[in-house]
């Protein structure tokens, strides 16, 4: 079965510094990988995805993620963090067991705190 | 923009009550999902539906049922609420398999349910 791991419960970074939120995956076959963000008191929002092609994927709000097949990782990055980036971030992978519902398996989430 | 709405943001129910959580999407999506979100556990899929009157169990269906009588509406039912069902419940929808954005799920704002 496929899975994703987010090894850090929380990441702290100063405003203006680069940020990285880590995600590793385990899946047989080609992975479809996703990042979602949850701002306080709101539902999850899609940020970006990797399906095929360029290993560096660009998404919303200046975020990008790098797919690394040899390390089975899909880390989320941003060159310069903003206080408004503070949120809960989820990595997800496509569920290969069922195509009908387009299901995703989510990681446990990483809270990003950006301090002024 | 896709809009997914949930009937309540906050709900308090007593143990043993029957609870209905409603979700409506306006994008004519075939797929709809119900998750529960708990700290450290990420999102866990309860049920999903890939068409009207069609449903499949997710990872944690015990104690829940669902109903999808119309394409835009997906209801989650707690037959007899228990305290361990206190959680945040998120509804999502997506395009069907094969479409370019098939795996991008669109989430509602969530319902925080407390069972006392």
Coordinates of N, CA and C in Angstrom, one line a residue:
Chain A
X1 N 0.8 -1.2 0.0 CA 0.0 0.0 0.0 C 0.9 1.3 0.0
X2 N 0.4 2.3 -0.6 CA 1.1 3.5 -0.7 C 1.0 4.3 0.7
X3 N 2.0 5.1 0.9 CA 2.0 5.9 2.1 C 2.9 7.2 1.9
X4 N 2.7 8.2 2.7 CA 3.5 9.3 2.8 C 3.9 9.6 4.2
X5 N 5.1 10.1 4.4 CA 5.5 10.5 5.8 C 6.0 11.9 5.8
X6 N 5.5 12.6 6.8 CA 6.0 14.0 7.0 C 6.7 14.0 8.3
X7 N 8.1 13.9 8.3 CA 8.8 13.6 9.5 C 8.8 14.7 10.6
X8 N 8.4 15.9 10.2 CA 8.4 17.0 11.2 C 7.0 17.5 11.5
X9 N 6.7 17.5 12.8 CA 5.4 18.0 13.2 C 5.3 19.5 13.0
X10 N 6.4 20.2 13.2 CA 6.4 21.6 13.1 C 7.7 22.1 12.5
X11 N 7.7 23.1 11.7 CA 8.8 23.8 11.2 C 8.8 25.2 11.5
X12 N 9.8 25.8 12.1 CA 9.9 27.2 12.4 C 10.9 27.9 11.5
X13 N 10.5 29.0 11.0 CA 11.4 29.7 10.1 C 11.2 31.2 10.3
X14 N 12.2 32.0 10.1 CA 12.1 33.5 10.2 C 11.6 34.0 8.9
X15 N 10.8 35.0 8.9 CA 10.3 35.7 7.7 C 11.5 36.1 6.9
X16 N 11.4 35.8 5.6 CA 12.5 36.2 4.6 C 13.5 35.1 4.4
X17 N 13.5 34.1 5.3 CA 14.4 33.0 5.1 C 13.7 31.9 4.2
X18 N 14.5 31.1 3.6 CA 14.0 30.0 2.8 C 13.3 28.9 3.7
X19 N 12.3 28.3 3.2 CA 11.7 27.2 4.0 C 11.6 25.9 3.2
X20 N 11.6 24.8 4.0 CA 11.5 23.5 3.4 C 10.6 22.7 4.3
X21 N 9.6 22.1 3.8 CA 8.7 21.1 4.5 C 8.9 19.8 3.8
X22 N 9.3 18.8 4.6 CA 9.7 17.5 4.1 C 8.6 16.5 3.9
X23 N 8.7 15.7 2.9 CA 7.7 14.6 2.6 C 8.5 13.5 1.9
X24 N 8.3 12.3 2.4 CA 8.8 11.1 1.7 C 7.6 10.2 1.4
X25 N 7.8 9.4 0.4 CA 6.6 8.6 0.0 C 7.1 7.1 -0.2
X26 N 6.1 6.3 -0.2 CA 6.4 4.9 -0.6 C 5.2 4.4 -1.4
X27 N 5.5 4.0 -2.7 CA 4.5 3.6 -3.6 C 5.1 2.8 -4.7
X28 N 4.4 1.8 -5.1 CA 4.9 1.0 -6.3 C 4.4 1.7 -7.5
X29 N 5.2 1.7 -8.5 CA 4.9 2.4 -9.7 C 5.2 3.8 -9.7
X30 N 4.7 4.6 -10.7 CA 4.9 6.0 -10.7 C 4.0 6.8 -9.8
X31 N 4.6 7.6 -9.0 CA 3.8 8.3 -8.0 C 3.2 9.6 -8.6
X32 N 2.0 9.8 -8.1 CA 1.3 11.1 -8.3 C 1.4 11.8 -6.9
X33 N 2.0 12.9 -6.8 CA 2.3 13.5 -5.5 C 1.7 14.9 -5.4
X34 N 1.2 15.3 -4.2 CA 0.5 16.6 -4.1 C 0.9 17.2 -2.8
X35 N 0.7 18.5 -2.8 CA 0.8 19.3 -1.5 C -0.5 20.2 -1.4
X36 N -1.0 20.1 -0.2 CA -2.2 20.9 0.2 C -1.8 21.8 1.4
X37 N -2.5 22.9 1.5 CA -2.3 23.8 2.7 C -3.6 24.1 3.3
X38 N -3.6 24.2 4.7 CA -4.8 24.5 5.4 C -4.5 25.7 6.3
X39 N -5.1 26.8 5.9 CA -5.0 28.0 6.8 C -6.0 27.9 7.9
X40 N -5.7 28.6 9.0 CA -6.6 28.5 10.2 C -8.0 28.7 9.9
X41 N -8.8 27.7 10.4 CA -10.3 27.8 10.3 C -10.8 27.7 8.9
X42 N -10.0 27.1 8.0 CA -10.4 26.9 6.6 C -10.1 25.5 6.1
X43 N -10.8 25.1 5.1 CA -10.5 23.8 4.5 C -9.2 23.8 3.8
X44 N -8.8 22.6 3.3 CA -7.5 22.4 2.6 C -7.6 23.0 1.2
X45 N -6.5 23.6 0.8 CA -6.4 24.1 -0.6 C -5.3 23.4 -1.3
X46 N -5.5 23.1 -2.6 CA -4.5 22.5 -3.4 C -3.4 23.5 -3.7
X47 N -2.1 23.1 -3.5 CA -1.0 23.9 -3.8 C -0.3 23.6 -5.1
X48 N 0.1 22.3 -5.3 CA 0.8 21.9 -6.5 C 0.8 20.4 -6.5
X49 N 1.2 19.8 -7.7 CA 1.2 18.4 -7.9 C 2.4 18.0 -8.8
X50 N 2.8 16.8 -8.7 CA 3.8 16.2 -9.6 C 3.1 14.9 -10.2
X51 N 3.1 14.9 -11.5 CA 2.6 13.7 -12.1 C 3.6 13.1 -13.0
X52 N 4.2 14.0 -13.9 CA 5.3 13.5 -14.8 C 6.0 14.8 -15.2
X53 N 7.2 14.6 -15.9 CA 7.8 15.8 -16.4 C 8.9 16.3 -15.5
X54 N 9.1 17.6 -15.5 CA 10.1 18.3 -14.8 C 10.0 18.0 -13.3
X55 N 11.2 17.7 -12.7 CA 11.2 17.3 -11.3 C 10.8 18.5 -10.4
X56 N 11.0 19.7 -10.8 CA 10.7 20.9 -10.0 C 9.3 21.4 -10.5
X57 N 8.4 21.4 -9.5 CA 7.1 21.8 -9.8 C 6.8 23.1 -9.1
X58 N 6.2 24.0 -9.8 CA 5.8 25.3 -9.2 C 4.3 25.3 -9.0
X59 N 3.9 26.0 -7.9 CA 2.5 26.0 -7.5 C 2.1 27.4 -7.1
X60 N 1.0 27.4 -6.3 CA 0.4 28.7 -5.8 C 1.3 29.4 -4.8
X61 N 1.1 30.7 -4.6 CA 1.7 31.5 -3.6 C 3.3 31.4 -3.5
X62 N 3.9 31.1 -4.6 CA 5.3 31.1 -4.7 C 6.0 29.8 -4.2
X63 N 5.2 28.8 -3.9 CA 5.7 27.5 -3.5 C 6.2 26.7 -4.7
X64 N 7.1 25.8 -4.4 CA 7.6 24.8 -5.4 C 7.9 23.6 -4.6
X65 N 8.0 22.5 -5.4 CA 8.4 21.2 -4.8 C 9.3 20.5 -5.7
X66 N 10.2 19.7 -5.1 CA 11.1 19.0 -6.0 C 10.9 17.5 -5.8
X67 N 10.6 16.8 -6.9 CA 10.5 15.4 -6.9 C 11.9 14.7 -7.0
X68 N 12.2 13.8 -6.1 CA 13.5 13.1 -6.1 C 13.2 11.6 -6.1
X69 N 13.3 11.0 -7.2 CA 12.9 9.6 -7.3 C 13.9 8.7 -6.5
X70 N 15.2 9.0 -6.5 CA 16.1 8.2 -5.8 C 16.0 8.2 -4.3
X71 N 15.5 9.4 -3.8 CA 15.3 9.6 -2.4 C 13.9 9.4 -2.0
X72 N 13.0 9.1 -2.9 CA 11.6 9.0 -2.7 C 11.1 10.2 -1.9
X73 N 11.4 11.4 -2.3 CA 11.0 12.6 -1.6 C 10.3 13.6 -2.5
X74 N 9.5 14.4 -1.8 CA 8.8 15.5 -2.6 C 8.7 16.6 -1.6
X75 N 9.8 17.3 -1.4 CA 9.9 18.4 -0.4 C 9.3 19.7 -0.9
X76 N 8.6 20.4 -0.1 CA 8.0 21.6 -0.4 C 8.9 22.8 -0.1
X77 N 9.1 23.7 -0.9 CA 10.1 24.8 -0.7 C 9.5 26.2 -1.1
X78 N 10.1 27.2 -0.5 CA 9.8 28.5 -0.9 C 11.1 29.4 -0.6
X79 N 11.5 30.2 -1.5 CA 12.8 30.9 -1.3 C 12.8 31.9 -0.2
X80 N 11.6 32.5 0.1 CA 11.5 33.6 1.1 C 10.2 33.5 1.8
X81 N 10.2 33.1 3.0 CA 9.0 32.8 3.8 C 8.3 34.1 4.2
X82 N 6.9 34.1 4.2 CA 6.1 35.2 4.7 C 5.4 34.7 5.9
X83 N 5.1 35.7 6.8 CA 4.3 35.3 8.0 C 3.0 34.7 7.6
X84 N 2.4 35.2 6.5 CA 1.1 34.6 6.0 C 1.2 33.2 5.5
X85 N 2.4 32.7 5.4 CA 2.6 31.3 5.0 C 2.3 30.3 6.2
X86 N 2.2 30.9 7.4 CA 2.0 30.0 8.6 C 0.7 29.3 8.4
X87 N 0.8 28.0 8.4 CA -0.4 27.1 8.1 C 0.0 25.7 8.4
X88 N -1.0 24.8 8.1 CA -0.7 23.3 8.2 C -0.6 22.8 6.8
X89 N 0.5 22.1 6.5 CA 0.8 21.6 5.2 C 0.7 20.1 5.2
X90 N 0.0 19.6 4.1 CA -0.2 18.1 4.0 C 0.4 17.7 2.6
X91 N 1.1 16.6 2.7 CA 1.6 15.9 1.5 C 0.6 14.8 1.2
X92 N 0.4 14.4 0.0 CA -0.5 13.3 -0.4 C 0.0 12.6 -1.6
X93 N -0.4 11.3 -1.7 CA 0.0 10.5 -2.9 C -1.3 9.8 -3.4
X94 N -1.3 9.6 -4.7 CA -2.5 9.0 -5.2 C -2.6 7.5 -4.7
X95 N -3.8 7.1 -4.5 CA -4.1 5.8 -4.0 C -4.2 4.9 -5.3
X96 N -3.3 4.0 -5.4 CA -3.2 3.1 -6.6 C -4.2 2.0 -6.6
X97 N -4.8 1.8 -5.4 CA -5.7 0.6 -5.3 C -7.1 0.8 -5.9
X98 N -7.4 2.0 -6.1 CA -8.8 2.3 -6.6 C -8.7 3.5 -7.6
X99 N -9.0 3.2 -8.8 CA -9.0 4.3 -9.8 C -10.3 5.1 -9.9
X100 N -11.4 4.4 -9.4 CA -12.7 5.0 -9.6 C -12.9 6.3 -8.9
X101 N -12.4 6.4 -7.7 CA -12.6 7.5 -6.9 C -11.5 8.5 -6.8
X102 N -10.4 8.3 -7.5 CA -9.3 9.3 -7.4 C -8.9 9.6 -6.0
X103 N -8.7 8.6 -5.2 CA -8.5 8.8 -3.8 C -7.0 9.2 -3.6
X104 N -6.8 9.9 -2.5 CA -5.5 10.3 -2.1 C -5.2 9.8 -0.7
X105 N -3.9 9.4 -0.4 CA -3.5 9.1 1.0 C -2.7 10.3 1.5
X106 N -3.1 10.8 2.6 CA -2.4 12.0 3.2 C -1.4 11.7 4.2
X107 N -0.4 12.5 4.4 CA 0.5 12.5 5.5 C -0.1 13.1 6.7
X108 N 0.6 13.1 7.8 CA 0.1 13.5 9.1 C 0.0 15.1 9.2
X109 N 0.7 15.7 8.3 CA 0.7 17.2 8.3 C 1.9 17.8 9.1
X110 N 2.3 18.9 8.6 CA 3.4 19.7 9.2 C 3.0 21.1 9.4
X111 N 3.1 21.6 10.7 CA 2.7 23.0 10.9 C 3.9 23.9 10.7
X112 N 3.7 24.8 9.8 CA 4.7 25.8 9.5 C 4.5 27.1 10.3
X113 N 5.5 27.5 11.0 CA 5.4 28.8 11.8 C 6.4 29.7 11.3
X114 N 6.0 30.9 10.7 CA 6.9 31.9 10.2 C 6.9 33.1 11.1
X115 N 8.0 33.4 11.7 CA 8.0 34.5 12.7 C 8.6 35.7 12.1
X116 N 8.0 36.9 12.5 CA 8.5 38.1 11.9 C 10.0 38.4 12.3
Chain B
X1 N -14.8 29.6 -9.6 CA -14.1 28.8 -8.7 C -15.0 27.7 -8.1
X2 N -14.4 26.6 -7.8 CA -15.2 25.5 -7.2 C -15.6 25.9 -5.8
X3 N -16.8 25.6 -5.5 CA -17.2 25.9 -4.1 C -17.8 24.6 -3.5
X4 N -17.3 24.3 -2.3 CA -17.8 23.1 -1.6 C -18.2 23.7 -0.2
X5 N -19.5 23.5 0.1 CA -20.0 24.0 1.3 C -20.5 22.9 2.3
X6 N -20.3 23.1 3.5 CA -20.8 22.2 4.5 C -21.8 22.9 5.4
X7 N -22.7 22.1 5.9 CA -23.9 22.7 6.5 C -23.6 23.4 7.8
X8 N -22.7 22.9 8.6 CA -22.4 23.6 9.8 C -20.9 23.7 10.0
X9 N -20.4 24.8 10.6 CA -19.0 24.9 11.0 C -18.7 24.3 12.3
X10 N -19.7 24.4 13.3 CA -19.5 23.8 14.6 C -20.8 23.1 14.9
X11 N -20.6 21.9 15.6 CA -21.8 21.1 16.0 C -21.5 20.5 17.3
X12 N -22.5 20.5 18.2 CA -22.3 19.8 19.5 C -23.5 18.8 19.6
X13 N -23.2 17.6 19.8 CA -24.2 16.5 19.9 C -24.0 15.7 21.1
X14 N -25.0 15.0 21.5 CA -24.9 14.1 22.7 C -24.6 12.7 22.2
X15 N -24.0 11.9 23.1 CA -23.7 10.5 22.8 C -25.1 9.8 22.5
X16 N -25.1 9.0 21.4 CA -26.2 8.3 21.0 C -27.1 9.0 20.0
X17 N -26.9 10.2 19.8 CA -27.7 11.0 18.8 C -27.3 10.6 17.4
X18 N -28.3 10.7 16.5 CA -28.0 10.5 15.1 C -27.6 11.9 14.5
X19 N -26.5 11.9 13.8 CA -26.0 13.2 13.3 C -25.9 13.1 11.8
X20 N -26.3 14.2 11.2 CA -26.2 14.4 9.8 C -25.3 15.5 9.4
X21 N -24.3 15.3 8.6 CA -23.4 16.3 8.1 C -23.6 16.4 6.6
X22 N -23.9 17.6 6.1 CA -24.3 17.8 4.7 C -23.1 18.5 4.0
X23 N -23.0 18.1 2.7 CA -21.9 18.7 1.9 C -22.5 18.9 0.5
X24 N -22.3 20.1 -0.1 CA -22.8 20.4 -1.4 C -21.7 21.1 -2.2
X25 N -21.5 20.6 -3.5 CA -20.5 21.2 -4.4 C -21.2 21.7 -5.6
X26 N -20.7 22.7 -6.2 CA -21.3 23.4 -7.3 C -20.6 23.2 -8.7
X27 N -19.7 22.2 -8.7 CA -18.9 22.1 -9.9 C -19.2 20.8 -10.7
X28 N -20.3 20.2 -10.4 CA -20.8 19.0 -11.2 C -19.7 17.9 -11.1
X29 N -19.0 17.8 -10.0 CA -18.0 16.8 -9.8 C -18.7 15.4 -9.6
X30 N -18.1 14.4 -10.2 CA -18.6 13.1 -10.0 C -18.1 12.5 -8.6
X31 N -16.9 12.8 -8.2 CA -16.4 12.2 -7.0 C -16.6 13.2 -5.8
X32 N -17.0 12.5 -4.7 CA -17.1 13.3 -3.4 C -16.5 12.4 -2.3
X33 N -16.0 13.1 -1.3 CA -15.3 12.4 -0.2 C -15.7 12.9 1.2
X34 N -15.6 12.1 2.1 CA -15.7 12.5 3.5 C -14.4 12.0 4.3
X35 N -13.8 13.0 4.9 CA -12.6 12.7 5.7 C -12.9 13.2 7.2
X36 N -12.1 12.6 8.1 CA -12.0 13.2 9.4 C -10.5 13.5 9.6
X37 N -10.3 14.7 10.3 CA -9.0 15.2 10.5 C -8.7 15.3 12.0
X38 N -7.7 14.6 12.4 CA -7.3 14.5 13.9 C -5.8 14.9 14.0
X39 N -5.4 15.6 15.0 CA -4.0 16.1 15.1 C -3.1 14.9 15.1
X40 N -2.0 15.0 14.2 CA -1.0 14.0 14.1 C -1.4 12.8 13.2
X41 N -2.7 12.7 12.9 CA -3.1 11.6 12.1 C -3.4 12.0 10.6
X42 N -3.4 13.3 10.4 CA -3.7 13.8 9.0 C -5.2 13.6 8.7
X43 N -5.4 13.4 7.4 CA -6.8 13.1 7.0 C -7.0 11.7 6.8
X44 N -8.0 11.1 7.3 CA -8.4 9.7 7.0 C -9.7 9.7 6.3
X45 N -9.7 8.9 5.3 CA -10.9 8.8 4.4 C -12.0 7.9 5.1
X46 N -13.2 8.4 5.2 CA -14.3 7.6 5.8 C -15.1 6.9 4.7
X47 N -15.5 7.7 3.7 CA -16.3 7.1 2.6 C -16.0 8.0 1.4
X48 N -16.2 7.4 0.2 CA -16.2 8.3 -1.0 C -17.3 7.8 -1.9
X49 N -17.7 8.6 -2.8 CA -18.7 8.3 -3.8 C -18.3 8.8 -5.2
X50 N -18.4 7.9 -6.2 CA -17.9 8.3 -7.5 C -19.1 8.5 -8.5
X51 N -20.3 8.4 -7.9 CA -21.5 8.6 -8.8 C -22.7 8.7 -7.8
X52 N -23.8 9.1 -8.3 CA -25.1 9.1 -7.6 C -25.4 7.7 -7.1
X53 N -25.7 7.6 -5.9 CA -26.1 6.3 -5.3 C -24.9 5.3 -5.2
X54 N -23.8 5.7 -5.6 CA -22.6 4.8 -5.5 C -21.7 5.3 -4.4
X55 N -21.2 4.3 -3.6 CA -20.4 4.7 -2.5 C -19.4 3.5 -2.2
X56 N -18.3 3.9 -1.6 CA -17.3 2.9 -1.2 C -16.7 3.2 0.1
X57 N -16.4 2.3 0.9 CA -15.8 2.5 2.2 C -14.3 3.0 2.0
X58 N -14.0 3.9 2.9 CA -12.6 4.3 2.9 C -11.8 3.5 4.0
X59 N -10.9 4.2 4.7 CA -10.1 3.5 5.7 C -10.8 3.3 7.0
X60 N -11.7 4.2 7.4 CA -12.3 4.2 8.7 C -13.8 4.3 8.6
X61 N -14.6 3.4 8.0 CA -16.0 3.6 7.8 C -16.9 3.2 9.0
X62 N -16.2 2.5 10.0 CA -17.0 2.0 11.1 C -17.7 3.1 11.9
X63 N -19.0 3.0 12.1 CA -19.8 4.0 12.8 C -20.4 5.1 12.0
X64 N -20.1 5.0 10.7 CA -20.6 6.0 9.7 C -21.3 5.4 8.6
X65 N -22.2 6.1 8.0 CA -22.8 5.8 6.7 C -22.9 7.0 5.9
X66 N -23.2 6.9 4.6 CA -23.3 8.0 3.7 C -24.5 7.9 2.8
X67 N -24.9 9.0 2.2 CA -26.0 9.0 1.2 C -25.7 10.0 0.1
X68 N -25.9 9.6 -1.1 CA -25.7 10.4 -2.2 C -26.9 10.2 -3.2
X69 N -27.9 11.0 -3.0 CA -29.1 10.9 -3.8 C -29.1 11.9 -5.0
X70 N -28.3 12.9 -4.9 CA -28.1 13.9 -6.0 C -26.6 14.1 -6.2
X71 N -26.3 14.4 -7.4 CA -24.9 14.5 -7.7 C -24.2 15.6 -6.9
X72 N -24.8 16.7 -6.6 CA -24.1 17.8 -5.9 C -24.1 17.6 -4.4
X73 N -24.8 16.6 -3.8 CA -24.9 16.5 -2.4 C -24.4 15.2 -1.9
X74 N -23.6 15.2 -0.8 CA -23.1 14.0 -0.2 C -23.2 14.2 1.3
X75 N -23.9 13.3 1.9 CA -24.2 13.4 3.3 C -23.5 12.3 4.1
X76 N -23.0 12.7 5.3 CA -22.3 11.8 6.2 C -23.3 11.6 7.4
X77 N -23.5 10.4 7.8 CA -24.4 10.1 8.9 C -23.7 9.3 10.0
X78 N -23.8 9.8 11.2 CA -23.3 9.1 12.4 C -24.5 8.5 13.0
X79 N -24.7 7.2 12.9 CA -25.9 6.5 13.3 C -26.2 6.7 14.8
X80 N -25.1 6.6 15.6 CA -25.2 6.8 17.0 C -23.9 7.4 17.5
X81 N -23.9 8.7 17.7 CA -22.7 9.4 17.9 C -22.0 8.9 19.2
X82 N -20.7 8.8 19.1 CA -19.9 8.5 20.3 C -18.8 9.5 20.5
X83 N -18.3 9.5 21.7 CA -17.3 10.6 22.0 C -16.0 10.4 21.2
X84 N -15.7 9.2 20.7 CA -14.5 9.1 19.9 C -14.7 9.5 18.4
X85 N -15.9 10.0 18.2 CA -16.2 10.6 16.9 C -16.1 12.1 16.9
X86 N -15.7 12.7 18.0 CA -15.4 14.1 18.1 C -14.2 14.4 17.2
X87 N -14.3 15.2 16.3 CA -13.3 15.5 15.3 C -13.7 16.6 14.4
X88 N -12.8 16.9 13.4 CA -13.0 17.8 12.3 C -13.4 17.0 11.1
X89 N -14.5 17.3 10.5 CA -15.0 16.5 9.3 C -14.9 17.4 8.1
X90 N -14.2 16.9 7.1 CA -13.9 17.6 5.9 C -14.6 16.9 4.7
X91 N -15.3 17.6 3.9 CA -15.9 17.1 2.6 C -15.0 17.6 1.5
X92 N -14.9 16.8 0.4 CA -14.2 17.2 -0.7 C -14.8 16.7 -2.0
X93 N -14.5 17.3 -3.1 CA -15.0 16.8 -4.4 C -13.9 16.9 -5.5
X94 N -14.0 16.1 -6.5 CA -13.0 16.2 -7.6 C -13.6 15.7 -8.9
X95 N -12.9 16.0 -10.0 CA -13.3 15.5 -11.3 C -13.0 14.0 -11.4
X96 N -13.6 13.4 -12.3 CA -13.4 11.9 -12.4 C -12.1 11.5 -13.0
X97 N -11.8 10.3 -12.8 CA -10.5 9.7 -13.3 C -10.4 10.0 -14.8
X98 N -9.2 10.3 -15.3 CA -9.0 10.6 -16.7 C -9.0 12.0 -17.1
X99 N -9.5 12.9 -16.3 CA -9.5 14.3 -16.6 C -8.2 14.9 -16.1
X100 N -7.7 16.0 -16.7 CA -6.4 16.5 -16.3 C -6.3 16.9 -14.8
X101 N -7.3 17.3 -14.2 CA -7.3 17.7 -12.8 C -7.9 16.7 -11.9
X102 N -7.9 15.5 -12.3 CA -8.7 14.4 -11.6 C -8.3 14.3 -10.2
X103 N -7.1 14.5 -9.8 CA -6.7 14.2 -8.4 C -6.6 15.5 -7.6
X104 N -7.0 16.6 -8.1 CA -7.1 17.8 -7.3 C -8.4 17.8 -6.6
X105 N -8.3 17.6 -5.3 CA -9.6 17.6 -4.5 C -9.8 19.0 -4.0
X106 N -11.1 19.4 -4.0 CA -11.6 20.7 -3.5 C -12.3 20.5 -2.2
X107 N -11.9 21.2 -1.2 CA -12.4 20.9 0.2 C -13.4 22.0 0.7
X108 N -14.3 21.6 1.5 CA -15.1 22.5 2.2 C -14.4 23.0 3.4
X109 N -15.0 23.9 4.2 CA -14.4 24.6 5.3 C -14.3 23.7 6.5
X110 N -15.0 22.6 6.5 CA -15.0 21.7 7.7 C -16.1 21.9 8.7
X111 N -16.4 20.8 9.4 CA -17.4 20.9 10.5 C -16.7 20.3 11.7
X112 N -16.6 21.1 12.7 CA -16.0 20.6 14.0 C -17.1 20.1 14.8
X113 N -17.1 18.8 15.0 CA -18.1 18.1 15.7 C -17.6 17.7 17.1
X114 N -18.4 18.0 18.1 CA -18.1 17.6 19.5 C -19.2 16.8 20.0
X115 N -18.9 15.6 20.4 CA -19.9 14.7 21.0 C -19.6 14.6 22.5
X116 N -20.6 14.9 23.3 CA -20.5 14.9 24.7 C -21.2 13.8 25.4

